[in-house]
mmCIF file of C-alpha atoms in Angstrom:
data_model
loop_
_atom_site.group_PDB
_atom_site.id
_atom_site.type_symbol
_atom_site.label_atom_id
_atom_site.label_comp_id
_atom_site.label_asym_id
_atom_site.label_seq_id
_atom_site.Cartn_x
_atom_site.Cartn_y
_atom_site.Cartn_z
ATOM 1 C CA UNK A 1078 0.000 0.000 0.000
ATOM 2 C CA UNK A 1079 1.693 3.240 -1.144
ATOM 3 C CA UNK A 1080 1.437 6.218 1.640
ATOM 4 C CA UNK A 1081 1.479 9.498 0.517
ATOM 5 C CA UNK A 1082 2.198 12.240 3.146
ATOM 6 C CA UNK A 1083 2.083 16.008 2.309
ATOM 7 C CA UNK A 1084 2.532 18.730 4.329
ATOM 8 C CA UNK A 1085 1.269 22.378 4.813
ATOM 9 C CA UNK A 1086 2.658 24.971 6.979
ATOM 10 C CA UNK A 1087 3.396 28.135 8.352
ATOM 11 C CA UNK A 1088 6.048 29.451 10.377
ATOM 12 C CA UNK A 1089 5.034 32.425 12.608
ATOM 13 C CA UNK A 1090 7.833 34.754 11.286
ATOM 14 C CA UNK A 1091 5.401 35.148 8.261
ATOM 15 C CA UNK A 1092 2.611 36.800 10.492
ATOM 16 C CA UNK A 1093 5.098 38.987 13.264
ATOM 17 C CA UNK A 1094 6.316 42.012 11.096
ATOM 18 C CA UNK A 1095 2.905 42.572 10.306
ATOM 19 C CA UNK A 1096 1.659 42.371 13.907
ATOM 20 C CA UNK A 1097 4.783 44.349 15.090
ATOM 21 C CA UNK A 1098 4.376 47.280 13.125
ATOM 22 C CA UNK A 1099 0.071 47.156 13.941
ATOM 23 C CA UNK A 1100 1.073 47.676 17.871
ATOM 24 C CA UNK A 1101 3.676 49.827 17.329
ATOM 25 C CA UNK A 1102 1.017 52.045 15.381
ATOM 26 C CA UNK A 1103 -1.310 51.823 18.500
ATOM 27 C CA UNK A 1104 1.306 52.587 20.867
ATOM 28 C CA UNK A 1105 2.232 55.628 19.258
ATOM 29 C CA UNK A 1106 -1.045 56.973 19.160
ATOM 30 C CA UNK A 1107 -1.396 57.423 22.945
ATOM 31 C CA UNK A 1108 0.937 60.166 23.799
ATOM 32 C CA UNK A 1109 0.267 59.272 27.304
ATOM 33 C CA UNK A 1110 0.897 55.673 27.273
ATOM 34 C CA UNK A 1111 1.152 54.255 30.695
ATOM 35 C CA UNK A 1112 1.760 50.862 29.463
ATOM 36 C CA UNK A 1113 4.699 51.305 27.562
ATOM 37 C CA UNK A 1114 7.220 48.847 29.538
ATOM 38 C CA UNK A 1115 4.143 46.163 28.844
ATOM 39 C CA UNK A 1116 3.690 46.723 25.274
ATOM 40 C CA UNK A 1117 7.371 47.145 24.716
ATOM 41 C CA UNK A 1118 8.447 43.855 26.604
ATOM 42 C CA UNK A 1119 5.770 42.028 24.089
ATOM 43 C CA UNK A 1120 7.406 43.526 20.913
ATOM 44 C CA UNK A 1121 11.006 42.321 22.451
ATOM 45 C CA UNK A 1122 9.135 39.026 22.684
ATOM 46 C CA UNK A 1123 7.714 39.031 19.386
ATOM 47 C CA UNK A 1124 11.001 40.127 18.066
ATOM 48 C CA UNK A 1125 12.987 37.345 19.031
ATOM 49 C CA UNK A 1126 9.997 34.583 18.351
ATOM 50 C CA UNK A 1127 10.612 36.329 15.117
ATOM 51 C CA UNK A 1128 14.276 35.640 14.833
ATOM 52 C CA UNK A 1129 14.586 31.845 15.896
ATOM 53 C CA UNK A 1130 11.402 30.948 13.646
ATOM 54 C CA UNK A 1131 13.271 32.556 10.594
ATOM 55 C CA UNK A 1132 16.713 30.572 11.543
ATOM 56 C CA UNK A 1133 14.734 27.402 11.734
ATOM 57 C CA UNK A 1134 13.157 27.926 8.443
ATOM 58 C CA UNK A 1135 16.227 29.174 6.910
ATOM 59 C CA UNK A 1136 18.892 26.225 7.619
ATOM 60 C CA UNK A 1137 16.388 23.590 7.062
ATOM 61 C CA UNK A 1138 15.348 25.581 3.445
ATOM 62 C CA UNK A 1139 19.216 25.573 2.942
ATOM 63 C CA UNK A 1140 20.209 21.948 3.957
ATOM 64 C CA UNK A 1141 16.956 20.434 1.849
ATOM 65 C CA UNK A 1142 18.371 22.500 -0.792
ATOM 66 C CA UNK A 1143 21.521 21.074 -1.275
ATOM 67 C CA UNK A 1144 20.367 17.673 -0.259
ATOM 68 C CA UNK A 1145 18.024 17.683 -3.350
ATOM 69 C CA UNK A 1146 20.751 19.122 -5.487
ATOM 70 C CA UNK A 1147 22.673 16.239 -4.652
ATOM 71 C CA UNK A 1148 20.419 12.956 -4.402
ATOM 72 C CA UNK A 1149 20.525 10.531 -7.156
ATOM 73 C CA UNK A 1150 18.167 7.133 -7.054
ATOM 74 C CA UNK A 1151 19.074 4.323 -5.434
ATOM 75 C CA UNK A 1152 17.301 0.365 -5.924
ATOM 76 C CA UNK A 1153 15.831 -1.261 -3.611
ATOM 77 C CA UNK A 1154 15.421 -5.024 -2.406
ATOM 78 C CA UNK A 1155 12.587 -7.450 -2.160
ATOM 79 C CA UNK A 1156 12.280 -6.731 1.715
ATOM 80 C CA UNK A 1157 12.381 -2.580 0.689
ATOM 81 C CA UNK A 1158 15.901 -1.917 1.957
ATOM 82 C CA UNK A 1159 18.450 -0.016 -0.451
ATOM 83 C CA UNK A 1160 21.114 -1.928 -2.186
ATOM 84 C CA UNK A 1161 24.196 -1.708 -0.638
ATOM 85 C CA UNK A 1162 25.978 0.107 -3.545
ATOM 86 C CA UNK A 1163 27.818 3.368 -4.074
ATOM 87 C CA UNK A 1164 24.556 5.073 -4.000
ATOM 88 C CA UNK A 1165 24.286 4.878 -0.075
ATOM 89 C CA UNK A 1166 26.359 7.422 0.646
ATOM 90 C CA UNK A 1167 23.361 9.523 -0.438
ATOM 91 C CA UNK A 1168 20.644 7.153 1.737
ATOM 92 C CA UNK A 1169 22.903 8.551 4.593
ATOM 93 C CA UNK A 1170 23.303 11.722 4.029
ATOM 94 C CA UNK A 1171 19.760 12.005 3.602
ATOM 95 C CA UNK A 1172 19.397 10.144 6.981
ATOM 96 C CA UNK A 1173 21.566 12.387 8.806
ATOM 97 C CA UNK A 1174 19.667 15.046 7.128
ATOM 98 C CA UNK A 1175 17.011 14.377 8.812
ATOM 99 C CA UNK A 1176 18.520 13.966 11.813
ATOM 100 C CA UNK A 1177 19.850 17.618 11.719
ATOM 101 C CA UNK A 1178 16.645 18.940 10.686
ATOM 102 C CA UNK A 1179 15.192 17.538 13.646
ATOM 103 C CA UNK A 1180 17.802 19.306 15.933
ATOM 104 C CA UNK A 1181 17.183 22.335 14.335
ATOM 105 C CA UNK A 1182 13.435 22.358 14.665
ATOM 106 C CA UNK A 1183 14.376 21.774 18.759
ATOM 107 C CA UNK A 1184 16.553 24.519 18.914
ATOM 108 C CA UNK A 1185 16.905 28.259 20.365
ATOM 109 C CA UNK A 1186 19.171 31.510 19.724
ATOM 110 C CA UNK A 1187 22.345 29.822 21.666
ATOM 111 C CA UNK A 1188 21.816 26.811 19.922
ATOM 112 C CA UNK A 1189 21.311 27.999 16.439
ATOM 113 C CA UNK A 1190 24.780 30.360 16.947
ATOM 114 C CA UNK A 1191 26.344 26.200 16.918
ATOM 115 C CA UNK A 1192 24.237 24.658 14.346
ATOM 116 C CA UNK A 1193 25.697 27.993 12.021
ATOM 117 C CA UNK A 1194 28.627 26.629 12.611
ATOM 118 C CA UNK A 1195 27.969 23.221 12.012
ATOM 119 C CA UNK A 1196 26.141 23.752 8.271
ATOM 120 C CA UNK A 1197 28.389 26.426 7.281
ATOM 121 C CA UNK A 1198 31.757 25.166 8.856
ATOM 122 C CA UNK A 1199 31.834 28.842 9.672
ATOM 123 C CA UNK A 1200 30.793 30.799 12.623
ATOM 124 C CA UNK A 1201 28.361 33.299 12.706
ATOM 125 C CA UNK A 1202 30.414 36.053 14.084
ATOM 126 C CA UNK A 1203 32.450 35.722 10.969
ATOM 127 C CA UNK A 1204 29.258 35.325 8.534
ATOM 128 C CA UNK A 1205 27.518 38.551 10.113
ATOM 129 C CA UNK A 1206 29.181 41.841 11.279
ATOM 130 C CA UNK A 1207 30.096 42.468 14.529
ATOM 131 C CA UNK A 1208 27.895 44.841 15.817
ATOM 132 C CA UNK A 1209 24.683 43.182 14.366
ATOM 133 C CA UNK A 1210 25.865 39.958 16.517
ATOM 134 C CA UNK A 1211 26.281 42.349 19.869
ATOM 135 C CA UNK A 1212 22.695 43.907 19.125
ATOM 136 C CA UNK A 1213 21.447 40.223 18.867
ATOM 137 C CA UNK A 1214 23.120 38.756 21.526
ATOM 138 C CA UNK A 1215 21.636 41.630 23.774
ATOM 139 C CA UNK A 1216 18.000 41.352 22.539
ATOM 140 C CA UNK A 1217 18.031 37.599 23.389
ATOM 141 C CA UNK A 1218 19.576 38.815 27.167
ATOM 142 C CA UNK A 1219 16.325 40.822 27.236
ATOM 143 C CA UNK A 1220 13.944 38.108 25.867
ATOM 144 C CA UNK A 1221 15.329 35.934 28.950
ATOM 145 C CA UNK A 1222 14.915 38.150 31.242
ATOM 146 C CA UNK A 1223 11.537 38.539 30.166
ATOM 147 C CA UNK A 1224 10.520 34.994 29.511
ATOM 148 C CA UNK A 1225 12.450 33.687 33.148
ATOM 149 C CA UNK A 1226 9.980 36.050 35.033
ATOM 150 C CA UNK A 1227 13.094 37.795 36.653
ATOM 151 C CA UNK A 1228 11.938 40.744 38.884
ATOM 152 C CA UNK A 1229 14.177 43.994 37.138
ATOM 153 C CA UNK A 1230 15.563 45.655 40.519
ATOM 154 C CA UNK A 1231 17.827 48.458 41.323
ATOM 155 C CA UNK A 1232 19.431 48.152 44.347
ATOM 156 C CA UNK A 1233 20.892 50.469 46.748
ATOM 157 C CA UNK A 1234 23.829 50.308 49.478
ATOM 158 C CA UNK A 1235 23.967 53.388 52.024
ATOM 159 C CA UNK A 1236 27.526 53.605 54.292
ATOM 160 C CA UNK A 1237 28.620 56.475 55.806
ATOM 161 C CA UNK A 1238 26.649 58.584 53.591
ATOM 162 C CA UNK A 1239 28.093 57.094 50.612
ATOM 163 C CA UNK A 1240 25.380 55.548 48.387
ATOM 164 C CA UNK A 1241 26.628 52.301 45.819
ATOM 165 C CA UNK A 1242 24.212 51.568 43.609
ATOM 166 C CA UNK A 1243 23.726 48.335 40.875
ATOM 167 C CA UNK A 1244 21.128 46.703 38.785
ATOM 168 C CA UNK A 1245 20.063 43.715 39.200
ATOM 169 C CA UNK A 1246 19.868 40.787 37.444
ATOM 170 C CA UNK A 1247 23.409 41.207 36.287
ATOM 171 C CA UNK A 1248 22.263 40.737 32.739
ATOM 172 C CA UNK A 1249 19.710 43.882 33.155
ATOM 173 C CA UNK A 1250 22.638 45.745 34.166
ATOM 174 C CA UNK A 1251 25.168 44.688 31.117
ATOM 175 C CA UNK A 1252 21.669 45.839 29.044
ATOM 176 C CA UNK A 1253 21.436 49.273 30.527
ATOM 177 C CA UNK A 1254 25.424 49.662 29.791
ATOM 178 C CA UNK A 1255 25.031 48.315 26.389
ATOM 179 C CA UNK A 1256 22.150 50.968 25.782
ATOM 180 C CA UNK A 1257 24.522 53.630 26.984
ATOM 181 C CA UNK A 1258 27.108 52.807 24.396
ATOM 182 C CA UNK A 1259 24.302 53.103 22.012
ATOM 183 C CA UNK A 1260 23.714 56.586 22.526
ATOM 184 C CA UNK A 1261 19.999 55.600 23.689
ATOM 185 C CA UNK A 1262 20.661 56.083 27.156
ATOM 186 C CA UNK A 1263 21.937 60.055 28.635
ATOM 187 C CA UNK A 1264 23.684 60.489 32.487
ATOM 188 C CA UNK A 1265 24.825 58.207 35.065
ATOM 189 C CA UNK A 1266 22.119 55.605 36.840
ATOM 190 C CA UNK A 1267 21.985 57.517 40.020
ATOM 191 C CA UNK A 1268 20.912 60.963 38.004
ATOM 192 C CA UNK A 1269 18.049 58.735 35.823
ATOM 193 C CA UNK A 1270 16.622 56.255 38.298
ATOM 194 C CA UNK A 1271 13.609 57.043 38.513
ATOM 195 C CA UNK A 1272 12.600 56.754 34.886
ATOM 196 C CA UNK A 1273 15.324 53.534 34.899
ATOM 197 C CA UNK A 1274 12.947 50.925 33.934
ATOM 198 C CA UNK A 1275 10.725 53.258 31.101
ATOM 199 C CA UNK A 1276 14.096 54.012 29.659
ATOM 200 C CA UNK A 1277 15.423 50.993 29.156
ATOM 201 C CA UNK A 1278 12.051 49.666 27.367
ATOM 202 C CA UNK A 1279 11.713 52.859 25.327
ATOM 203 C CA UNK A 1280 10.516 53.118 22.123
ATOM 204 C CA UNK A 1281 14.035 54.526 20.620
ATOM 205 C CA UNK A 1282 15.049 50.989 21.994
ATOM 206 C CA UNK A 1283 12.659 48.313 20.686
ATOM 207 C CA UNK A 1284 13.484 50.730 16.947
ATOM 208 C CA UNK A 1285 16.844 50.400 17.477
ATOM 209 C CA UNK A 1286 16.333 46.756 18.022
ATOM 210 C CA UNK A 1287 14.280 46.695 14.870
ATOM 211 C CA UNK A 1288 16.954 48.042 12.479
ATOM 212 C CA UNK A 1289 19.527 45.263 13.790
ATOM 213 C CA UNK A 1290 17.002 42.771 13.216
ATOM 214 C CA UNK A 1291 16.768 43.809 9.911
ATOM 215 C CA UNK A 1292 20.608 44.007 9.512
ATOM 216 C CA UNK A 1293 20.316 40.574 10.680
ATOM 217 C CA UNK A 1294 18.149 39.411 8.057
ATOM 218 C CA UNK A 1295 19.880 41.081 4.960
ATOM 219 C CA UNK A 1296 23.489 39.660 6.524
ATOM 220 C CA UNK A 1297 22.326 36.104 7.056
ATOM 221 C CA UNK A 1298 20.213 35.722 3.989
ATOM 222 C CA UNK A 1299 23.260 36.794 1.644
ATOM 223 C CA UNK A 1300 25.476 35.152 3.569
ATOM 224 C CA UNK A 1301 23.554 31.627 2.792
ATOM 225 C CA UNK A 1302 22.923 32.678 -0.930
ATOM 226 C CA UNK A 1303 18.967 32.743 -0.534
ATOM 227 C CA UNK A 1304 17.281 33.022 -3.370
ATOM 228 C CA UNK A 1305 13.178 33.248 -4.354
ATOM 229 C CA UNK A 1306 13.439 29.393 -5.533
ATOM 230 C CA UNK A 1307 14.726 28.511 -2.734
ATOM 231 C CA UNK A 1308 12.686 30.051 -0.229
ATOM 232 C CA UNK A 1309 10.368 32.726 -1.328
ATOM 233 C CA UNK A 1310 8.919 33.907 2.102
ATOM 234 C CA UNK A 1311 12.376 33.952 3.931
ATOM 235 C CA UNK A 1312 13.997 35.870 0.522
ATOM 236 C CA UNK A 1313 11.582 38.497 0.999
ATOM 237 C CA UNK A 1314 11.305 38.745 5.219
ATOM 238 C CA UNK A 1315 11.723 42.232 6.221
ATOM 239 C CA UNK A 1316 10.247 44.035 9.132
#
């Protein structure tokens, strides 16, 4: 009995820009938003959904690629097994194919900075520039935060007068410094403290986040050759 199996999907990197740029629309029509950290911490979320859904799709798009570029037909015996000729080399490459495209469909942002390496024999720092990486690496420090429930604190220490203060979890605190070197942060902590938390979830952030993201994109996508025939949806993603 021959078994035919087709599938149909989406990925939901298709849908996100769309929905990005519709609550970014509402957001800045309230001049007087008081739920800007909330909204803001859902586009950081939807940004990096974003990003790992468009990895998955693109190195499994890329490996199928080349696998189908490369398959010839093998014969089979009467019990359905391949023939043990020089054609199996491509019955296991298509096996560990599969076994790679599984991995890949398990995988997150520190994961997929490995499995880079492992389909391109290159690392990503070397296939994107170096900033872009930094402004990635930083969004997914954010997205943990968010996603971990970690309370964002800033703590004080008062001796003699003398007042030390530090952010905490120490990743919120290599954020805020990161934001500084971007020139979307002004003054020292103890001068802006008590706007800490609506600066650091600004809108100038989650836009500066945006136009890495789609630095991202344009790097990664030339990097792997993508074409329209390969991957139409991916060719064109863009937010």
């Amino acid at each position: 009995m021959e078994i035919i199996i087709k599938e149909s999907y989406n990925r939901p990197f298709e849908f996100i820009p769309k929905t990005i740029l519709w609550i970014i629309k509402q957001r800045d029509l309230d001049i007087n938003n008081d739920n800007l950290i909330g909204i803001n911490s859902s586009i950081i979320l939807s940004l990096t959904s974003l990003i790992e859904s468009f990895n998955k799709e693109l190195m499994i798009s890329w490996v199928k690629f080349h696998l189908s570029e490369s398959k010839t037909e093998f014969d089979i015996d009467s019990d359905g097994m391949p023939i043990w000729d020089d054609t199996m080399g491509d019955y296991l490459l298509e096996r560990l194919s599969d076994e790679l495209i599984l991995e890949i469909e398990s995988s997150e942002w520190n994961k997929q900075l490995k499995l880079f390496t492992k389909i391109t024999n290159d690392e990503l720092k070397r296939i994107i520039k170096k900033d872009t990486l930094i402004g990635m690496n930083q969004l997914f420090n954010y997205r943990n935060i968010l996603t971990h429930g970690n309370k964002l604190s800033l703590i004080e220490w008062i001796n003699n007068n003398k007042t030390t203060e530090r952010l905490e979890p120490n990743k919120f605190e290599a954020i805020f410094s990161f934001l500084k070197q971007q020139n979307l942060i002004e003054g020292k902590l103890k001068d802006i403290k008590a706007n800490i938390f609506e600066l650091t979830f600004s809108n100038n952030v989650i836009d500066y986040f945006i136009s890495i993201i789609n630095l991202y994109l344009e790097e990664v996508k030339e990097s792997f050759g993508i074409t329209e025939k390969m991957n139409k949806t991916i060719y064109n993603l863009k937010i």
